CSV table of C-alpha atoms in Angstrom, one decimal:
chain,number,residue,atom,x,y,z
M,280,MET,CA,151.4,138.1,39.6
M,281,ALA,CA,152.2,135.5,42.3
M,282,TYR,CA,149.9,137.2,44.9
M,283,ASN,CA,147.2,137.4,42.6
M,284,THR,CA,147.7,133.7,41.8
M,285,LEU,CA,147.8,132.7,45.4
M,286,ALA,CA,144.5,135.0,46.0
M,287,GLY,CA,142.8,133.2,43.1
M,288,CYS,CA,143.6,129.8,44.7
M,289,ASN,CA,142.4,130.7,48.2
M,290,LYS,CA,139.4,131.9,46.7
M,291,VAL,CA,138.7,128.8,44.6
M,292,ALA,CA,139.4,126.6,47.8
M,293,GLY,CA,136.9,128.6,50.2
M,294,ASN,CA,134.3,128.1,47.4
M,295,LEU,CA,135.0,124.6,46.8
M,296,LYS,CA,134.8,124.0,51.0
M,297,ARG,CA,131.4,125.9,50.8
M,298,VAL,CA,130.2,123.9,48.0
M,299,ILE,CA,131.1,120.7,49.9
M,300,VAL,CA,129.3,121.6,52.9
M,301,LEU,CA,126.3,122.8,51.1
M,302,CYS,CA,126.0,119.5,49.2
M,303,SER,CA,126.3,117.4,52.2
M,304,THR,CA,123.7,119.4,53.8
M,305,ARG,CA,121.4,119.2,51.0
M,306,LYS,CA,122.1,115.4,50.9
M,307,PHE,CA,120.9,115.1,54.5
M,308,PHE,CA,118.0,117.4,54.0
M,309,LEU,CA,116.9,115.3,50.9
M,310,ARG,CA,117.6,112.0,52.9
M,311,HIS,CA,115.0,113.0,55.7
M,312,ALA,CA,112.4,115.2,53.6
M,313,LYS,CA,109.8,112.3,53.7
M,314,THR,CA,109.8,112.3,57.4
M,315,GLY,CA,109.3,116.2,57.3
M,316,TRP,CA,112.1,116.6,59.9
M,317,HIS,CA,114.0,120.1,60.2
M,318,PRO,CA,116.8,120.9,62.1
M,319,GLY,CA,115.4,124.4,63.3
M,320,LEU,CA,112.6,122.9,65.0
M,321,SER,CA,114.7,120.4,67.5
M,322,GLY,CA,113.6,117.4,66.0
M,323,ALA,CA,110.1,118.0,65.7
M,324,ARG,CA,107.9,117.3,62.7
M,325,SER,CA,107.3,120.2,60.1
M,326,THR,CA,105.9,120.8,56.7
M,327,LEU,CA,107.6,118.7,54.1
M,328,PHE,CA,110.6,120.1,52.5
M,329,ARG,CA,110.6,120.3,48.6
M,330,ASN,CA,113.7,121.2,46.5
M,331,ASP,CA,112.8,124.8,46.5
M,332,HIS,CA,112.8,125.3,50.3
M,333,PHE,CA,116.6,124.9,49.9
M,334,PRO,CA,118.7,128.3,49.7
M,335,THR,CA,120.0,128.7,46.0
M,336,VAL,CA,121.8,131.6,46.7
M,337,PRO,CA,125.5,131.4,47.9
M,338,LEU,CA,126.0,131.3,51.5
M,339,SER,CA,129.0,132.5,53.2
M,340,LYS,CA,131.4,130.2,54.9
M,341,ASN,CA,130.3,131.2,58.4
M,342,ALA,CA,126.8,130.8,57.7
M,343,ALA,CA,127.3,127.3,55.9
M,344,LEU,CA,129.4,126.1,58.9
M,345,THR,CA,126.9,127.0,61.4
M,346,PHE,CA,124.0,125.5,59.4
M,347,ALA,CA,126.2,122.3,59.2
M,348,TYR,CA,127.0,122.6,63.1
M,349,GLN,CA,123.0,122.6,63.5
M,350,THR,CA,122.5,119.7,61.5
M,351,THR,CA,125.2,117.5,63.7
M,352,LEU,CA,123.5,118.5,66.8
M,353,ASN,CA,119.9,118.0,65.6
M,354,ARG,CA,121.4,114.5,64.8
M,355,LYS,CA,122.6,114.0,68.1
M,356,ARG,CA,119.1,115.1,69.4
M,357,ILE,CA,117.4,112.2,67.3
M,358,SER,CA,119.7,109.5,68.5
M,359,LEU,CA,119.2,110.7,72.2
M,360,GLN,CA,115.3,110.8,71.6
M,361,HIS,CA,115.7,107.2,70.1
M,362,ARG,CA,117.5,105.9,73.0
M,363,ASN,CA,115.0,107.5,75.5
M,364,PHE,CA,112.1,105.9,73.4
M,365,SER,CA,113.9,102.6,73.5
M,366,ALA,CA,114.4,103.0,77.2
M,367,SER,CA,110.7,103.8,77.8
M,368,THR,CA,109.4,100.8,75.6
M,369,GLN,CA,111.8,98.6,77.6
M,370,CYS,CA,110.3,99.6,80.8
M,371,LEU,CA,106.9,99.2,79.6
M,372,SER,CA,107.5,95.7,78.4
M,373,LEU,CA,108.9,94.9,81.7
M,374,LYS,CA,106.0,96.4,83.6
M,375,ARG,CA,103.7,94.4,81.3
M,376,ASP,CA,105.3,91.1,81.8
M,377,SER,CA,105.8,91.7,85.6
M,378,LYS,CA,101.8,92.3,85.5
M,379,ASN,CA,101.4,89.1,83.4
M,380,PHE,CA,103.3,86.8,85.7
M,381,VAL,CA,101.3,88.3,88.9
M,382,THR,CA,98.1,87.5,87.2
M,383,LYS,CA,99.1,83.9,86.3
M,384,LEU,CA,100.3,83.3,90.0
M,385,ALA,CA,97.1,84.8,91.2
M,386,TYR,CA,95.1,82.2,89.0
M,387,LYS,CA,97.4,79.3,90.3
M,388,PHE,CA,96.9,80.2,93.9
M,389,ASP,CA,93.0,80.4,93.3
M,390,ASP,CA,93.1,77.1,91.8
M,391,TRP,CA,95.3,75.5,94.4
M,392,LEU,CA,93.2,77.2,97.2
M,393,ALA,CA,89.9,75.9,95.4
M,394,SER,CA,91.3,72.3,95.3
M,395,VAL,CA,92.6,72.8,98.8
M,396,SER,CA,89.7,74.5,100.6
M,397,PRO,CA,86.6,75.5,99.0
M,398,ALA,CA,85.7,77.7,102.0
M,399,GLY,CA,89.0,79.6,102.0
M,400,LYS,CA,88.3,80.4,98.2
M,401,LYS,CA,85.0,81.9,98.9
M,402,TYR,CA,86.5,84.1,101.8
M,403,ALA,CA,89.4,85.0,99.3
M,404,ASP,CA,87.1,86.0,96.5
M,405,MET,CA,85.2,88.0,99.1
M,406,LEU,CA,88.3,89.6,100.2
M,407,THR,CA,89.1,90.3,96.5
M,408,ALA,CA,85.8,91.9,95.6
M,409,GLY,CA,85.9,94.0,98.7
M,410,ALA,CA,89.2,95.1,98.1
M,411,ARG,CA,88.4,96.2,94.7
M,412,VAL,CA,85.1,98.4,95.7
M,413,LEU,CA,87.4,99.9,98.7
M,414,TRP,CA,90.1,100.9,96.4
M,415,ALA,CA,87.5,102.5,93.9
M,416,ASP,CA,85.8,104.3,96.9
M,417,LEU,CA,89.2,105.4,98.2
M,418,LYS,CA,89.9,107.2,94.8
M,419,ILE,CA,86.5,109.1,94.8
M,420,TYR,CA,87.2,109.8,98.4
M,421,PHE,CA,90.6,111.5,97.8
M,422,VAL,CA,89.1,113.1,94.6
M,423,VAL,CA,86.3,114.7,96.6
M,424,ARG,CA,88.4,115.7,99.4
M,425,ASN,CA,90.8,117.6,97.2
M,426,LYS,CA,87.9,119.4,95.5
M,427,LEU,CA,86.2,120.2,98.5
M,428,ARG,CA,89.8,121.6,100.1
M,429,MET,CA,90.1,123.9,97.3
M,430,ASP,CA,86.8,125.2,97.3
M,431,PRO,CA,84.6,124.2,100.2
M,432,ASN,CA,81.3,125.2,98.2
M,433,ALA,CA,82.0,122.9,95.5
M,434,HIS,CA,79.0,120.7,94.5
M,435,THR,CA,79.2,116.9,95.2
M,436,THR,CA,76.7,114.3,94.2
M,437,TYR,CA,74.9,112.1,96.5
M,438,ASN,CA,76.8,109.1,95.5
M,439,GLU,CA,80.1,110.9,96.5
M,440,GLU,CA,79.0,112.3,99.7
M,441,MET,CA,77.8,108.8,100.5
M,442,VAL,CA,81.3,107.6,99.8
M,443,VAL,CA,82.8,110.2,101.8
M,444,HIS,CA,80.7,109.2,104.6
M,445,SER,CA,81.2,105.5,104.6
M,446,THR,CA,85.1,106.0,104.3
M,447,ASN,CA,85.1,108.1,107.6
M,448,ARG,CA,83.1,105.7,109.3
M,449,ASP,CA,85.2,102.6,108.3
M,450,PHE,CA,88.4,104.2,108.5
M,451,ILE,CA,89.5,102.4,111.9
M,452,LYS,CA,88.7,99.0,110.2
M,453,MET,CA,90.4,99.9,106.8
M,454,ALA,CA,93.9,101.2,108.5
M,455,PRO,CA,94.9,97.9,109.7
M,456,LEU,CA,93.4,96.0,106.8
M,457,LEU,CA,94.9,97.9,103.5
M,458,PRO,CA,98.7,97.1,104.6
M,459,ILE,CA,97.6,93.3,105.4
M,460,LEU,CA,96.0,92.8,101.9
M,461,MET,CA,98.9,94.2,100.0
M,462,MET,CA,101.5,92.0,102.0
M,463,PRO,CA,102.5,88.6,100.0
M,464,PHE,CA,100.1,86.0,101.2
M,465,GLY,CA,98.6,88.4,103.5
M,466,PHE,CA,95.2,86.8,103.1
M,467,PHE,CA,96.2,84.1,105.5
M,468,LEU,CA,96.6,86.5,108.5
M,469,LEU,CA,93.0,87.4,108.0
M,470,ILE,CA,91.1,83.9,107.7
M,471,LEU,CA,90.8,83.6,111.5
M,472,PRO,CA,89.3,87.1,112.5
M,473,VAL,CA,87.3,87.2,109.2
M,474,SER,CA,85.6,83.7,109.9
M,475,LEU,CA,85.0,84.7,113.4
M,476,PHE,CA,84.2,88.6,113.7
M,477,PRO,CA,83.4,89.6,110.1
M,478,ARG,CA,81.2,92.3,111.2
M,479,TYR,CA,83.8,93.9,113.5
M,480,VAL,CA,86.8,93.4,111.0
M,481,LEU,CA,85.5,94.1,107.6
M,482,PRO,CA,84.2,97.6,106.3
M,483,LEU,CA,80.8,97.6,104.8
M,484,SER,CA,82.3,97.2,101.5
M,485,PHE,CA,83.5,93.9,101.9
M,486,TRP,CA,80.1,92.3,103.3
M,487,THR,CA,78.4,89.9,101.0
M,488,LYS,CA,74.5,90.3,100.2
M,489,SER,CA,73.7,87.6,102.9
M,490,GLN,CA,76.0,89.3,105.4
M,491,ARG,CA,74.3,92.6,104.8
M,492,ILE,CA,70.8,91.2,105.6
M,493,THR,CA,72.1,89.7,108.9
M,494,PHE,CA,74.3,92.4,110.2
M,495,PHE,CA,71.9,95.2,109.4
M,496,GLN,CA,69.2,93.3,111.4
M,497,GLN,CA,71.7,92.9,114.3
M,498,ILE,CA,72.3,96.7,114.2
M,499,HIS,CA,68.8,97.6,114.5
M,500,GLN,CA,68.0,95.1,117.0
M,501,GLU,CA,70.8,96.6,119.4
M,502,ARG,CA,69.9,100.1,118.8
M,503,ALA,CA,66.0,99.3,119.1
M,504,LEU,CA,66.6,98.6,122.8
M,505,TYR,CA,67.6,102.3,123.3
M,506,TYR,CA,64.4,103.5,121.7
M,507,GLY,CA,62.6,102.6,124.8
M,508,ILE,CA,64.7,105.2,126.4
M,509,ILE,CA,63.6,108.2,124.0
M,510,LEU,CA,60.1,107.2,124.3
M,511,ASN,CA,59.9,107.1,128.1
M,512,HIS,CA,61.3,110.4,128.3
M,513,MET,CA,58.8,111.6,125.9
M,514,ASN,CA,56.0,110.0,128.2
M,515,TYR,CA,57.6,111.3,131.3
M,516,HIS,CA,57.1,114.9,130.0
M,517,LYS,CA,53.7,114.4,128.7
M,518,LEU,CA,52.6,114.0,132.5
M,519,ASN,CA,55.0,116.6,134.2
M,520,TYR,CA,55.5,119.5,131.5
M,521,PRO,CA,54.1,122.9,133.0
M,522,ASN,CA,52.7,123.8,129.5
M,523,PRO,CA,49.4,122.4,128.9
M,524,ASN,CA,49.6,122.9,125.2
M,525,THR,CA,53.1,121.0,125.1
M,526,ARG,CA,51.5,118.2,127.3
M,527,TYR,CA,48.4,117.9,124.6
M,528,ILE,CA,51.0,117.9,121.7
M,529,LEU,CA,53.2,115.2,123.5
M,530,ASP,CA,49.9,113.1,124.6
M,531,ASP,CA,48.7,112.9,120.9
M,532,ILE,CA,52.4,111.7,119.7
M,533,CYS,CA,53.0,109.3,122.7
M,534,ASN,CA,49.4,107.7,122.7
M,535,THR,CA,49.8,107.1,118.8
M,536,VAL,CA,53.2,105.2,119.3
M,537,THR,CA,52.0,103.3,122.4
M,538,THR,CA,49.2,101.9,120.2
M,539,GLY,CA,51.2,100.7,117.6
M,540,SER,CA,50.5,103.3,115.2
M,541,ILE,CA,52.8,105.8,113.4
M,542,PRO,CA,52.6,109.8,113.9
M,543,THR,CA,51.8,111.6,110.9
M,544,ASN,CA,54.1,114.6,109.5
M,545,PHE,CA,51.3,117.1,110.3
M,546,LEU,CA,51.2,115.8,114.0
M,547,LEU,CA,55.4,115.6,114.2
M,548,LYS,CA,55.6,119.2,113.0
M,549,SER,CA,53.7,120.4,115.8
M,550,PHE,CA,56.4,118.9,117.8
M,551,LYS,CA,59.3,120.8,115.9
M,552,PRO,CA,59.0,124.1,118.0
M,553,LEU,CA,59.4,122.0,121.2
M,554,CYS,CA,62.9,120.8,120.1
M,555,LYS,CA,64.2,124.5,119.4
M,556,ALA,CA,63.5,126.0,122.4
M,557,MET,CA,66.5,126.5,124.7
M,558,GLU,CA,65.0,125.6,127.9
M,559,SER,CA,63.3,122.6,126.4
M,560,PRO,CA,63.8,118.9,127.7
M,561,PHE,CA,63.9,117.9,124.0
M,562,ASN,CA,66.7,120.2,123.1
M,563,LEU,CA,69.7,117.7,123.3
M,564,ASP,CA,72.3,120.7,124.4
M,565,ASN,CA,70.4,120.7,127.8
M,566,THR,CA,69.7,117.1,128.0
M,567,VAL,CA,71.1,114.2,130.3
M,568,ASP,CA,74.2,111.9,129.0
M,569,VAL,CA,71.9,108.5,129.1
M,570,LEU,CA,69.6,110.3,126.5
M,571,LEU,CA,72.5,111.1,124.3
M,572,SER,CA,73.7,107.9,124.6
M,573,ALA,CA,70.6,106.4,123.4
M,574,PHE,CA,70.4,108.7,120.5
M,575,CYS,CA,74.1,108.0,119.4
M,576,ARG,CA,72.9,104.3,119.4
M,577,THR,CA,70.0,105.6,116.9
M,578,VAL,CA,72.5,107.0,114.2
M,579,MET,CA,75.1,104.5,115.0
M,580,VAL,CA,77.7,106.7,116.8
M,581,SER,CA,79.9,105.8,119.3
M,582,PRO,CA,78.4,106.7,123.0
M,583,TYR,CA,81.7,106.1,124.5
M,584,GLN,CA,83.0,109.8,124.4
M,585,PRO,CA,82.4,113.3,126.4
M,586,SER,CA,78.7,114.7,126.1
M,587,SER,CA,80.0,117.6,124.2
M,588,TRP,CA,81.5,115.2,121.6
M,589,LYS,CA,78.5,113.4,121.6
M,590,CYS,CA,76.5,116.6,120.8
M,591,HIS,CA,78.7,117.4,117.9
M,592,ARG,CA,78.7,114.1,116.4
M,593,LEU,CA,74.9,114.0,116.7
M,594,ARG,CA,74.4,117.5,115.1
M,595,LYS,CA,76.9,116.5,112.3
M,596,ASN,CA,74.8,113.4,111.2
M,597,ALA,CA,71.8,115.1,111.4
M,598,ASN,CA,73.1,117.7,109.3
M,599,LEU,CA,74.6,114.9,106.9
M,600,ILE,CA,71.1,113.4,106.4
M,601,LEU,CA,69.7,116.6,105.6
M,602,SER,CA,72.2,117.2,102.8
M,603,LEU,CA,71.8,113.4,101.7
M,604,ASP,CA,67.6,114.2,101.6
M,605,ASP,CA,68.2,117.5,99.6
M,606,LYS,CA,70.5,115.7,97.0
M,607,ILE,CA,68.1,112.9,96.7
M,608,ARG,CA,65.4,115.4,96.0
M,609,LYS,CA,67.3,117.5,93.6
M,610,GLU,CA,68.9,114.4,91.7
M,611,ASN,CA,65.7,112.6,91.5
M,612,LEU,CA,67.1,109.6,93.2
M,613,LEU,CA,64.4,107.8,95.0
M,614,HIS,CA,63.2,105.4,92.3
M,615,LYS,CA,66.8,105.1,91.0
M,616,LEU,CA,68.6,104.1,93.8
M,617,SER,CA,69.7,100.4,93.7
M,618,HIS,CA,68.5,97.9,96.6
M,619,GLY,CA,71.3,98.1,98.6
M,620,ASP,CA,71.6,102.0,98.5
M,621,ILE,CA,67.8,102.1,99.7
M,622,LYS,CA,68.4,99.6,102.5
M,623,ILE,CA,71.4,101.6,103.7
M,624,ALA,CA,69.8,105.1,103.4
M,625,THR,CA,66.9,103.8,105.4
M,626,LEU,CA,69.0,102.2,107.9
M,627,MET,CA,70.7,105.8,108.7
M,628,ARG,CA,67.3,107.3,109.4
M,629,GLY,CA,66.5,104.7,112.1
M,630,LEU,CA,64.5,102.0,110.2
M,631,ASN,CA,64.9,98.1,110.2
M,632,SER,CA,65.4,98.2,106.5
M,633,ALA,CA,66.9,94.4,106.2
M,634,ALA,CA,63.4,93.3,107.4
M,635,LEU,CA,61.4,95.1,104.7
M,636,SER,CA,61.1,94.8,100.9
M,637,TYR,CA,62.3,97.3,98.5
M,638,GLU,CA,59.1,98.7,98.2
M,639,ALA,CA,58.7,99.4,101.8
M,640,ASN,CA,61.8,101.0,102.4
M,641,VAL,CA,60.9,103.3,99.1
M,642,TYR,CA,57.4,104.2,100.6
M,643,TRP,CA,59.2,105.2,104.1
M,644,LEU,CA,61.9,107.2,102.5
M,645,GLU,CA,59.5,109.2,100.4
M,646,ASN,CA,57.5,109.9,103.5
M,647,TRP,CA,60.9,110.9,105.3
M,648,LEU,CA,61.6,113.2,102.4
M,649,LYS,CA,58.5,114.8,102.7
M,650,LEU,CA,59.1,115.7,106.5
M,651,SER,CA,62.7,116.9,106.1
M,652,GLN,CA,61.9,118.9,103.3
M,653,ASN,CA,60.9,122.0,105.6
M,654,CYS,CA,63.7,121.4,108.0
M,655,ASP,CA,67.1,123.2,108.3
M,656,GLY,CA,70.3,123.0,110.5
M,657,GLY,CA,68.3,124.4,113.4
M,658,ASP,CA,65.9,121.3,113.4
M,659,VAL,CA,68.5,118.6,114.3
M,660,TRP,CA,67.2,117.5,117.5
M,661,PHE,CA,63.7,117.0,115.6
M,662,LEU,CA,65.0,115.0,113.1
M,663,LEU,CA,66.7,112.5,115.7
M,664,HIS,CA,63.4,112.3,117.5
M,665,ALA,CA,61.4,111.9,114.5
M,666,MET,CA,63.8,109.0,113.3
M,667,VAL,CA,62.8,106.8,116.3
M,668,LEU,CA,58.8,107.9,116.1
M,669,LEU,CA,58.6,107.0,112.2
M,670,SER,CA,60.4,103.7,112.4
M,671,THR,CA,59.6,102.2,115.7
M,672,ASN,CA,56.2,100.7,114.6
M,673,TYR,CA,56.9,100.4,110.7
M,674,THR,CA,56.3,97.1,109.4
M,675,GLU,CA,55.6,95.3,105.9
M,676,LEU,CA,52.0,95.3,107.0
M,677,LYS,CA,52.0,99.0,107.6
M,678,TYR,CA,53.3,99.6,104.0
M,679,LYS,CA,50.7,97.2,102.3
M,680,ARG,CA,47.9,99.7,104.2
M,681,LYS,CA,49.6,102.9,103.0
M,682,VAL,CA,49.6,104.4,106.6
M,683,PHE,CA,51.4,107.6,105.3
M,684,GLY,CA,48.4,107.8,102.8
């Protein structure tokens, strides 16, 4: 009798304990039902629970305890997630406050500099605008380089290829410039060299519109002195080349340039085979170093390097121009490029673009695209000669007379 009474009490106590656990768990679920939270989903959002989602059949003691344990764990997870969210919010707030502080400090510095030195404010604005363009170009540069590293045959646009080319060209200028600009008040370290030697210190992206016109004209005037070496080389072989047919072609081209005219594309195409022949004096793989240096000046490549390096750089630049020409034709960009882009494009191809109007540059580039359309990687030496022959006598008056037909 006593044993049965003790067993009955234990059974009642066990059922009572299970009811208490289930009631506490049910209250927890009802409190969180509106948020759609479920302990089995590790704190994730789920379908809203209704009363019929809760078990109505009696649970065993172990199942109820396990259910309660999971509920406690998920409460801890919610608390941890809340703490992490609060910490991230504080970090974002601190970052935002720091950015606002730096912005206010920059505005105060600009106001102070404008009141103390208007000329210094002008240089500061120029450096700021140039740094923004340079940073945007660097981001494009790394994106394109990563894309080409993963797939060397990946497609790139005209603008992307121009950014890569300009970044590679101005790397020597950019390498010391970026760390100085990131230094606190590093602007003051650049005032003297920027004001005295802006063309040699600053990359192209930092040049103002007036500086580009001035510097482009200076660049062309310096390289135009070496155009005479290339033309004298052609005149010499016009008189001394053993093949009479070759002398006849050279005579037509040289006489046209000497009289102040511009050779037609048809006449230049007859000159193309002479630049491919292995023993030809117009194949730059076999020419003298003086002529290589003159062509390096034409495409704005440093002439102070060994002859083999010069040939490699000249070939690389000529292939780049062929690739850019092809992208202009495919993307139909001839009349869509900005004034600055057109001037840079024609300057790369040997023309004095800064001294010509936008329409004159577009007209010359259109004729150039027709000439290079039938050229490939084996015609790089022909393209280098054509740059000099087409740009030597081209002026605004030639454009008005529509010399290319």
